[in-house]
GROMACS .gro file of N, CA and C in nm:
model
  375
    1MET      N    1  -2.189   5.633   1.075
    1MET     CA    2  -2.254   5.683   1.195
    1MET      C    3  -2.369   5.774   1.153
    2PRO      N    4  -2.491   5.753   1.202
    2PRO     CA    5  -2.606   5.836   1.164
    2PRO      C    6  -2.592   5.977   1.219
    3MET      N    7  -2.647   6.071   1.143
    3MET     CA    8  -2.646   6.210   1.186
    3MET      C    9  -2.754   6.231   1.292
    4VAL      N   10  -2.720   6.306   1.395
    4VAL     CA   11  -2.815   6.334   1.501
    4VAL      C   12  -2.913   6.442   1.458
    5GLY      N   13  -2.859   6.553   1.405
    5GLY     CA   14  -2.944   6.664   1.360
    5GLY      C   15  -2.980   6.645   1.215
    6LYS      N   16  -3.093   6.693   1.177
    6LYS     CA   17  -3.137   6.679   1.038
    6LYS      C   18  -3.108   6.809   0.964
    7GLN      N   19  -3.041   6.798   0.848
    7GLN     CA   20  -3.010   6.913   0.765
    7GLN      C   21  -3.138   6.961   0.697
    8PRO      N   22  -3.152   7.092   0.680
    8PRO     CA   23  -3.269   7.140   0.605
    8PRO      C   24  -3.262   7.091   0.462
    9GLU      N   25  -3.377   7.061   0.406
    9GLU     CA   26  -3.382   7.010   0.270
    9GLU      C   27  -3.346   7.121   0.173
   10ARG      N   28  -3.254   7.090   0.082
   10ARG     CA   29  -3.212   7.187  -0.019
   10ARG      C   30  -3.306   7.182  -0.136
   11ARG      N   31  -3.339   7.300  -0.187
   11ARG     CA   32  -3.425   7.307  -0.305
   11ARG      C   33  -3.339   7.297  -0.429
   12PRO      N   34  -3.393   7.237  -0.535
   12PRO     CA   35  -3.316   7.229  -0.660
   12PRO      C   36  -3.290   7.368  -0.717
   13ALA      N   37  -3.177   7.382  -0.787
   13ALA     CA   38  -3.140   7.511  -0.845
   13ALA      C   39  -3.249   7.564  -0.937
   14GLY      N   40  -3.315   7.477  -1.011
   14GLY     CA   41  -3.420   7.521  -1.102
   14GLY      C   42  -3.534   7.589  -1.030
   15GLU      N   43  -3.566   7.541  -0.912
   15GLU     CA   44  -3.673   7.602  -0.832
   15GLU      C   45  -3.631   7.740  -0.783
   16LEU      N   46  -3.506   7.753  -0.742
   16LEU     CA   47  -3.456   7.883  -0.697
   16LEU      C   48  -3.452   7.982  -0.813
   17GLU      N   49  -3.404   7.935  -0.929
   17GLU     CA   50  -3.399   8.022  -1.046
   17GLU      C   51  -3.540   8.066  -1.086
   18ALA      N   52  -3.636   7.976  -1.079
   18ALA     CA   53  -3.774   8.010  -1.115
   18ALA      C   54  -3.828   8.117  -1.021
   19GLY      N   55  -3.798   8.107  -0.893
   19GLY     CA   56  -3.842   8.207  -0.797
   19GLY      C   57  -3.781   8.343  -0.824
   20VAL      N   58  -3.653   8.345  -0.857
   20VAL     CA   59  -3.585   8.471  -0.888
   20VAL      C   60  -3.642   8.530  -1.017
   21MET      N   61  -3.666   8.446  -1.117
   21MET     CA   62  -3.724   8.497  -1.242
   21MET      C   63  -3.863   8.554  -1.216
   22ALA      N   64  -3.943   8.488  -1.135
   22ALA     CA   65  -4.078   8.539  -1.104
   22ALA      C   66  -4.067   8.675  -1.037
   23ALA      N   67  -3.970   8.692  -0.948
   23ALA     CA   68  -3.951   8.821  -0.881
   23ALA      C   69  -3.912   8.929  -0.982
   24LEU      N   70  -3.825   8.896  -1.076
   24LEU     CA   71  -3.784   8.994  -1.177
   24LEU      C   72  -3.899   9.030  -1.269
   25TRP      N   73  -3.979   8.932  -1.309
   25TRP     CA   74  -4.094   8.959  -1.396
   25TRP      C   75  -4.197   9.046  -1.325
   26ALA      N   76  -4.213   9.028  -1.195
   26ALA     CA   77  -4.313   9.103  -1.120
   26ALA      C   78  -4.268   9.246  -1.090
   27ALA      N   79  -4.139   9.271  -1.098
   27ALA     CA   80  -4.085   9.403  -1.064
   27ALA      C   81  -4.115   9.504  -1.174
   28SER      N   82  -4.118   9.630  -1.134
   28SER     CA   83  -4.147   9.736  -1.231
   28SER      C   84  -4.022   9.787  -1.302
   29GLY      N   85  -3.906   9.736  -1.265
   29GLY     CA   86  -3.781   9.778  -1.329
   29GLY      C   87  -3.668   9.692  -1.281
   30PRO      N   88  -3.545   9.724  -1.321
   30PRO     CA   89  -3.429   9.646  -1.279
   30PRO      C   90  -3.420   9.639  -1.126
   31GLN      N   91  -3.372   9.524  -1.078
   31GLN     CA   92  -3.368   9.498  -0.934
   31GLN      C   93  -3.226   9.462  -0.889
   32SER      N   94  -3.189   9.512  -0.772
   32SER     CA   95  -3.062   9.473  -0.711
   32SER      C   96  -3.081   9.336  -0.644
   33PRO      N   97  -2.972   9.266  -0.613
   33PRO     CA   98  -2.987   9.140  -0.542
   33PRO      C   99  -3.065   9.155  -0.410
   34GLY      N  100  -3.043   9.263  -0.339
   34GLY     CA  101  -3.115   9.286  -0.214
   34GLY      C  102  -3.265   9.303  -0.237
   35GLN      N  103  -3.301   9.374  -0.344
   35GLN     CA  104  -3.444   9.391  -0.374
   35GLN      C  105  -3.508   9.258  -0.412
   36VAL      N  106  -3.436   9.177  -0.490
   36VAL     CA  107  -3.488   9.046  -0.527
   36VAL      C  108  -3.504   8.961  -0.402
   37GLN      N  109  -3.403   8.963  -0.315
   37GLN     CA  110  -3.408   8.885  -0.191
   37GLN      C  111  -3.531   8.922  -0.108
   38ARG      N  112  -3.558   9.052  -0.095
   38ARG     CA  113  -3.673   9.096  -0.015
   38ARG      C  114  -3.806   9.056  -0.078
   39SER      N  115  -3.810   9.048  -0.211
   39SER     CA  116  -3.936   9.014  -0.277
   39SER      C  117  -3.965   8.863  -0.272
   40LEU      N  118  -3.861   8.784  -0.249
   40LEU     CA  119  -3.881   8.639  -0.235
   40LEU      C  120  -3.931   8.611  -0.093
   41GLU      N  121  -4.024   8.523  -0.080
   41GLU     CA  122  -4.076   8.491   0.052
   41GLU      C  123  -4.002   8.371   0.109
   42THR      N  124  -3.868   8.384   0.113
   42THR     CA  125  -3.782   8.278   0.165
   42THR      C  126  -3.674   8.340   0.252
   43SER      N  127  -3.595   8.256   0.312
   43SER     CA  128  -3.486   8.304   0.396
   43SER      C  129  -3.351   8.291   0.325
   44LEU      N  130  -3.353   8.302   0.192
   44LEU     CA  131  -3.227   8.293   0.118
   44LEU      C  132  -3.136   8.410   0.153
   45ALA      N  133  -3.008   8.381   0.165
   45ALA     CA  134  -2.909   8.485   0.189
   45ALA      C  135  -2.893   8.569   0.062
   46ARG      N  136  -2.855   8.695   0.080
   46ARG     CA  137  -2.834   8.782  -0.035
   46ARG      C  138  -2.725   8.727  -0.125
   47THR      N  139  -2.623   8.665  -0.067
   47THR     CA  140  -2.515   8.607  -0.149
   47THR      C  141  -2.569   8.494  -0.236
   48THR      N  142  -2.663   8.417  -0.186
   48THR     CA  143  -2.724   8.310  -0.265
   48THR      C  144  -2.804   8.369  -0.380
   49VAL      N  145  -2.879   8.474  -0.353
   49VAL     CA  146  -2.957   8.541  -0.458
   49VAL      C  147  -2.861   8.597  -0.563
   50THR      N  148  -2.751   8.656  -0.520
   50THR     CA  149  -2.652   8.711  -0.613
   50THR      C  150  -2.595   8.600  -0.701
   51THR      N  151  -2.566   8.485  -0.642
   51THR     CA  152  -2.515   8.371  -0.718
   51THR      C  153  -2.616   8.325  -0.823
   52ILE      N  154  -2.743   8.317  -0.785
   52ILE     CA  155  -2.848   8.277  -0.879
   52ILE      C  156  -2.859   8.379  -0.992
   53LEU      N  157  -2.857   8.507  -0.958
   53LEU     CA  158  -2.865   8.612  -1.061
   53LEU      C  159  -2.746   8.603  -1.156
   54THR      N  160  -2.628   8.579  -1.104
   54THR     CA  161  -2.508   8.567  -1.187
   54THR      C  162  -2.520   8.448  -1.281
   55ARG      N  163  -2.570   8.336  -1.231
   55ARG     CA  164  -2.588   8.217  -1.317
   55ARG      C  165  -2.690   8.245  -1.428
   56LEU      N  166  -2.799   8.311  -1.393
   56LEU     CA  167  -2.900   8.344  -1.494
   56LEU      C  168  -2.843   8.440  -1.597
   57TYR      N  169  -2.761   8.533  -1.553
   57TYR     CA  170  -2.696   8.627  -1.645
   57TYR      C  171  -2.601   8.550  -1.738
   58ASP      N  172  -2.521   8.459  -1.681
   58ASP     CA  173  -2.426   8.380  -1.761
   58ASP      C  174  -2.498   8.293  -1.864
   59LYS      N  175  -2.620   8.251  -1.832
   59LYS     CA  176  -2.699   8.169  -1.925
   59LYS      C  177  -2.767   8.254  -2.033
   60GLY      N  178  -2.761   8.386  -2.019
   60GLY     CA  179  -2.823   8.475  -2.117
   60GLY      C  180  -2.973   8.492  -2.097
   61VAL      N  181  -3.021   8.461  -1.977
   61VAL     CA  182  -3.164   8.470  -1.948
   61VAL      C  183  -3.203   8.608  -1.898
   62ILE      N  184  -3.109   8.673  -1.828
   62ILE     CA  185  -3.133   8.807  -1.775
   62ILE      C  186  -3.019   8.899  -1.817
   63GLY      N  187  -3.046   9.029  -1.812
   63GLY     CA  188  -2.944   9.128  -1.838
   63GLY      C  189  -2.908   9.199  -1.709
   64ARG      N  190  -2.803   9.275  -1.712
   64ARG     CA  191  -2.765   9.353  -1.594
   64ARG      C  192  -2.698   9.482  -1.639
   65GLU      N  193  -2.705   9.579  -1.548
   65GLU     CA  194  -2.637   9.706  -1.573
   65GLU      C  195  -2.580   9.756  -1.441
   66ARG      N  196  -2.476   9.834  -1.453
   66ARG     CA  197  -2.411   9.890  -1.333
   66ARG      C  198  -2.505   9.984  -1.261
   67SER      N  199  -2.501   9.975  -1.130
   67SER     CA  200  -2.574  10.068  -1.044
   67SER      C  201  -2.490  10.086  -0.919
   68GLY      N  202  -2.420  10.198  -0.911
   68GLY     CA  203  -2.329  10.218  -0.799
   68GLY      C  204  -2.213  10.120  -0.810
   69ARG      N  205  -2.186  10.050  -0.700
   69ARG     CA  206  -2.076   9.953  -0.699
   69ARG      C  207  -2.120   9.814  -0.743
   70GLY      N  208  -2.248   9.794  -0.764
   70GLY     CA  209  -2.297   9.662  -0.801
   70GLY      C  210  -2.376   9.665  -0.930
   71PHE      N  211  -2.464   9.568  -0.943
   71PHE     CA  212  -2.546   9.555  -1.063
   71PHE      C  213  -2.693   9.549  -1.025
   72VAL      N  214  -2.776   9.589  -1.120
   72VAL     CA  215  -2.920   9.561  -1.112
   72VAL      C  216  -2.951   9.470  -1.230
   73TYR      N  217  -3.050   9.385  -1.211
   73TYR     CA  218  -3.080   9.279  -1.308
   73TYR      C  219  -3.222   9.294  -1.361
   74PHE      N  220  -3.243   9.246  -1.484
   74PHE     CA  221  -3.374   9.255  -1.547
   74PHE      C  222  -3.391   9.138  -1.644
   75PRO      N  223  -3.513   9.091  -1.662
   75PRO     CA  224  -3.536   8.980  -1.755
   75PRO      C  225  -3.520   9.028  -1.899
   76LEU      N  226  -3.468   8.943  -1.984
   76LEU     CA  227  -3.452   8.977  -2.125
   76LEU      C  228  -3.576   8.944  -2.206
   77GLN      N  229  -3.662   8.859  -2.152
   77GLN     CA  230  -3.787   8.827  -2.218
   77GLN      C  231  -3.888   8.776  -2.116
   78ASP      N  232  -4.013   8.768  -2.158
   78ASP     CA  233  -4.116   8.721  -2.066
   78ASP      C  234  -4.108   8.568  -2.052
   79SER      N  235  -4.192   8.512  -1.967
   79SER     CA  236  -4.185   8.368  -1.939
   79SER      C  237  -4.212   8.284  -2.063
   80HIS      N  238  -4.299   8.331  -2.152
   80HIS     CA  239  -4.329   8.256  -2.274
   80HIS      C  240  -4.209   8.255  -2.367
   81GLY      N  241  -4.141   8.366  -2.377
   81GLY     CA  242  -4.020   8.373  -2.458
   81GLY      C  243  -3.911   8.283  -2.404
   82LEU      N  244  -3.902   8.275  -2.271
   82LEU     CA  245  -3.803   8.189  -2.208
   82LEU      C  246  -3.834   8.042  -2.236
   83THR      N  247  -3.961   8.004  -2.232
   83THR     CA  248  -4.000   7.867  -2.265
   83THR      C  249  -3.961   7.835  -2.410
   84ALA      N  250  -3.990   7.927  -2.501
   84ALA     CA  251  -3.955   7.906  -2.642
   84ALA      C  252  -3.804   7.892  -2.658
   85GLN      N  253  -3.727   7.974  -2.585
   85GLN     CA  254  -3.581   7.967  -2.592
   85GLN      C  255  -3.532   7.831  -2.544
   86ARG      N  256  -3.591   7.778  -2.438
   86ARG     CA  257  -3.552   7.646  -2.387
   86ARG      C  258  -3.584   7.537  -2.488
   87MET      N  259  -3.699   7.547  -2.553
   87MET     CA  260  -3.737   7.448  -2.653
   87MET      C  261  -3.636   7.449  -2.769
   88HIS      N  262  -3.598   7.568  -2.815
   88HIS     CA  263  -3.499   7.578  -2.922
   88HIS      C  264  -3.364   7.520  -2.878
   89ARG      N  265  -3.324   7.550  -2.756
   89ARG     CA  266  -3.196   7.500  -2.705
   89ARG      C  267  -3.195   7.347  -2.703
   90GLU      N  268  -3.306   7.287  -2.660
   90GLU     CA  269  -3.314   7.141  -2.657
   90GLU      C  270  -3.308   7.084  -2.797
   91LEU      N  271  -3.378   7.145  -2.891
   91LEU     CA  272  -3.372   7.098  -3.030
   91LEU      C  273  -3.230   7.109  -3.086
   92ASP      N  274  -3.161   7.217  -3.053
   92ASP     CA  275  -3.024   7.237  -3.102
   92ASP      C  276  -2.928   7.133  -3.047
   93ARG      N  277  -2.958   7.078  -2.930
   93ARG     CA  278  -2.871   6.977  -2.868
   93ARG      C  279  -2.888   6.839  -2.932
   94ASP      N  280  -3.001   6.815  -2.995
   94ASP     CA  281  -3.031   6.684  -3.051
   94ASP      C  282  -2.970   6.670  -3.190
   95SER      N  283  -2.894   6.565  -3.211
   95SER     CA  284  -2.829   6.545  -3.341
   95SER      C  285  -2.929   6.506  -3.449
   96GLU      N  286  -3.047   6.460  -3.410
   96GLU     CA  287  -3.150   6.423  -3.507
   96GLU      C  288  -3.273   6.510  -3.485
   97ARG      N  289  -3.260   6.635  -3.526
   97ARG     CA  290  -3.364   6.736  -3.505
   97ARG      C  291  -3.499   6.692  -3.560
   98GLU      N  292  -3.501   6.633  -3.679
   98GLU     CA  293  -3.627   6.591  -3.741
   98GLU      C  294  -3.698   6.485  -3.656
   99VAL      N  295  -3.622   6.391  -3.603
   99VAL     CA  296  -3.680   6.286  -3.518
   99VAL      C  297  -3.737   6.349  -3.390
  100ALA      N  298  -3.662   6.440  -3.330
  100ALA     CA  299  -3.708   6.505  -3.207
  100ALA      C  300  -3.837   6.583  -3.233
  101LEU      N  301  -3.841   6.658  -3.343
  101LEU     CA  302  -3.962   6.734  -3.376
  101LEU      C  303  -4.080   6.640  -3.404
  102ALA      N  304  -4.054   6.531  -3.474
  102ALA     CA  305  -4.161   6.435  -3.505
  102ALA      C  306  -4.218   6.376  -3.375
  103ARG      N  307  -4.133   6.341  -3.283
  103ARG     CA  308  -4.180   6.285  -3.155
  103ARG      C  309  -4.256   6.389  -3.075
  104PHE      N  310  -4.208   6.512  -3.079
  104PHE     CA  311  -4.278   6.620  -3.010
  104PHE      C  312  -4.420   6.633  -3.063
  105VAL      N  313  -4.434   6.638  -3.195
  105VAL     CA  314  -4.565   6.652  -3.258
  105VAL      C  315  -4.653   6.531  -3.227
  106ASP      N  316  -4.594   6.412  -3.230
  106ASP     CA  317  -4.671   6.290  -3.200
  106ASP      C  318  -4.730   6.292  -3.060
  107GLN      N  319  -4.663   6.359  -2.969
  107GLN     CA  320  -4.706   6.359  -2.829
  107GLN      C  321  -4.797   6.477  -2.794
  108LEU      N  322  -4.827   6.563  -2.891
  108LEU     CA  323  -4.917   6.676  -2.866
  108LEU      C  324  -5.060   6.628  -2.848
  109SER      N  325  -5.132   6.697  -2.762
  109SER     CA  326  -5.276   6.669  -2.752
  109SER      C  327  -5.343   6.718  -2.880
  110ASP      N  328  -5.464   6.673  -2.904
  110ASP     CA  329  -5.536   6.717  -3.024
  110ASP      C  330  -5.550   6.870  -3.028
  111ASP      N  331  -5.580   6.929  -2.912
  111ASP     CA  332  -5.596   7.075  -2.906
  111ASP      C  333  -5.464   7.146  -2.937
  112ASP      N  334  -5.353   7.096  -2.881
  112ASP     CA  335  -5.223   7.159  -2.906
  112ASP      C  336  -5.180   7.142  -3.051
  113GLU      N  337  -5.211   7.025  -3.108
  113GLU     CA  338  -5.177   7.003  -3.249
  113GLU      C  339  -5.255   7.099  -3.339
  114ARG      N  340  -5.384   7.117  -3.310
  114ARG     CA  341  -5.466   7.211  -3.387
  114ARG      C  342  -5.411   7.353  -3.374
  115LEU      N  343  -5.376   7.392  -3.253
  115LEU     CA  344  -5.321   7.525  -3.230
  115LEU      C  345  -5.188   7.544  -3.304
  116LEU      N  346  -5.103   7.445  -3.300
  116LEU     CA  347  -4.975   7.454  -3.370
  116LEU      C  348  -4.997   7.468  -3.521
  117ARG      N  349  -5.092   7.392  -3.576
  117ARG     CA  350  -5.123   7.403  -3.719
  117ARG      C  351  -5.171   7.545  -3.753
  118GLU      N  352  -5.258   7.600  -3.668
  118GLU     CA  353  -5.309   7.735  -3.691
  118GLU      C  354  -5.196   7.837  -3.689
  119LEU      N  355  -5.106   7.822  -3.594
  119LEU     CA  356  -4.994   7.916  -3.583
  119LEU      C  357  -4.901   7.905  -3.703
  120LEU      N  358  -4.874   7.783  -3.747
  120LEU     CA  359  -4.788   7.764  -3.865
  120LEU      C  360  -4.854   7.820  -3.990
  121GLU      N  361  -4.983   7.798  -4.006
  121GLU     CA  362  -5.052   7.850  -4.124
  121GLU      C  363  -5.058   8.003  -4.121
  122ALA      N  364  -5.078   8.061  -4.004
  122ALA     CA  365  -5.081   8.207  -3.992
  122ALA      C  366  -4.944   8.266  -4.025
  123GLY      N  367  -4.838   8.194  -3.992
  123GLY     CA  368  -4.704   8.242  -4.022
  123GLY      C  369  -4.670   8.237  -4.169
  124ASP      N  370  -4.738   8.150  -4.244
  124ASP     CA  371  -4.714   8.138  -4.388
  124ASP      C  372  -4.779   8.252  -4.466
  125GLN      N  373  -4.872   8.320  -4.407
  125GLN     CA  374  -4.946   8.424  -4.479
  125GLN      C  375  -4.872   8.556  -4.481
   0.00000   0.00000   0.00000
């Protein structure tokens, strides 16, 4: 039987997590779930924001500290560090790390390949 009313479209968890991370990066210090909720320009419930913060904490992406009866949350690294962490995690999951790295390098643009070479050479010095 077809539904008469249309359910609101759910956003993927990654999109919600990205929004919460952006709010934490933009903040001047640790944020409570309520503060994060207010900084997001959405109608997410505070409990939903708390769930997202807890998941990010469990993943090791953000830290938290006690504040009164609850917690305040803060990013453990900037967005570039988080990207690097994700890249390492993906490499660690692959049983053939050398093949994965070779394919990654093969798919780099000329500019990115040049930049990567410069960074590797600078690290050797």
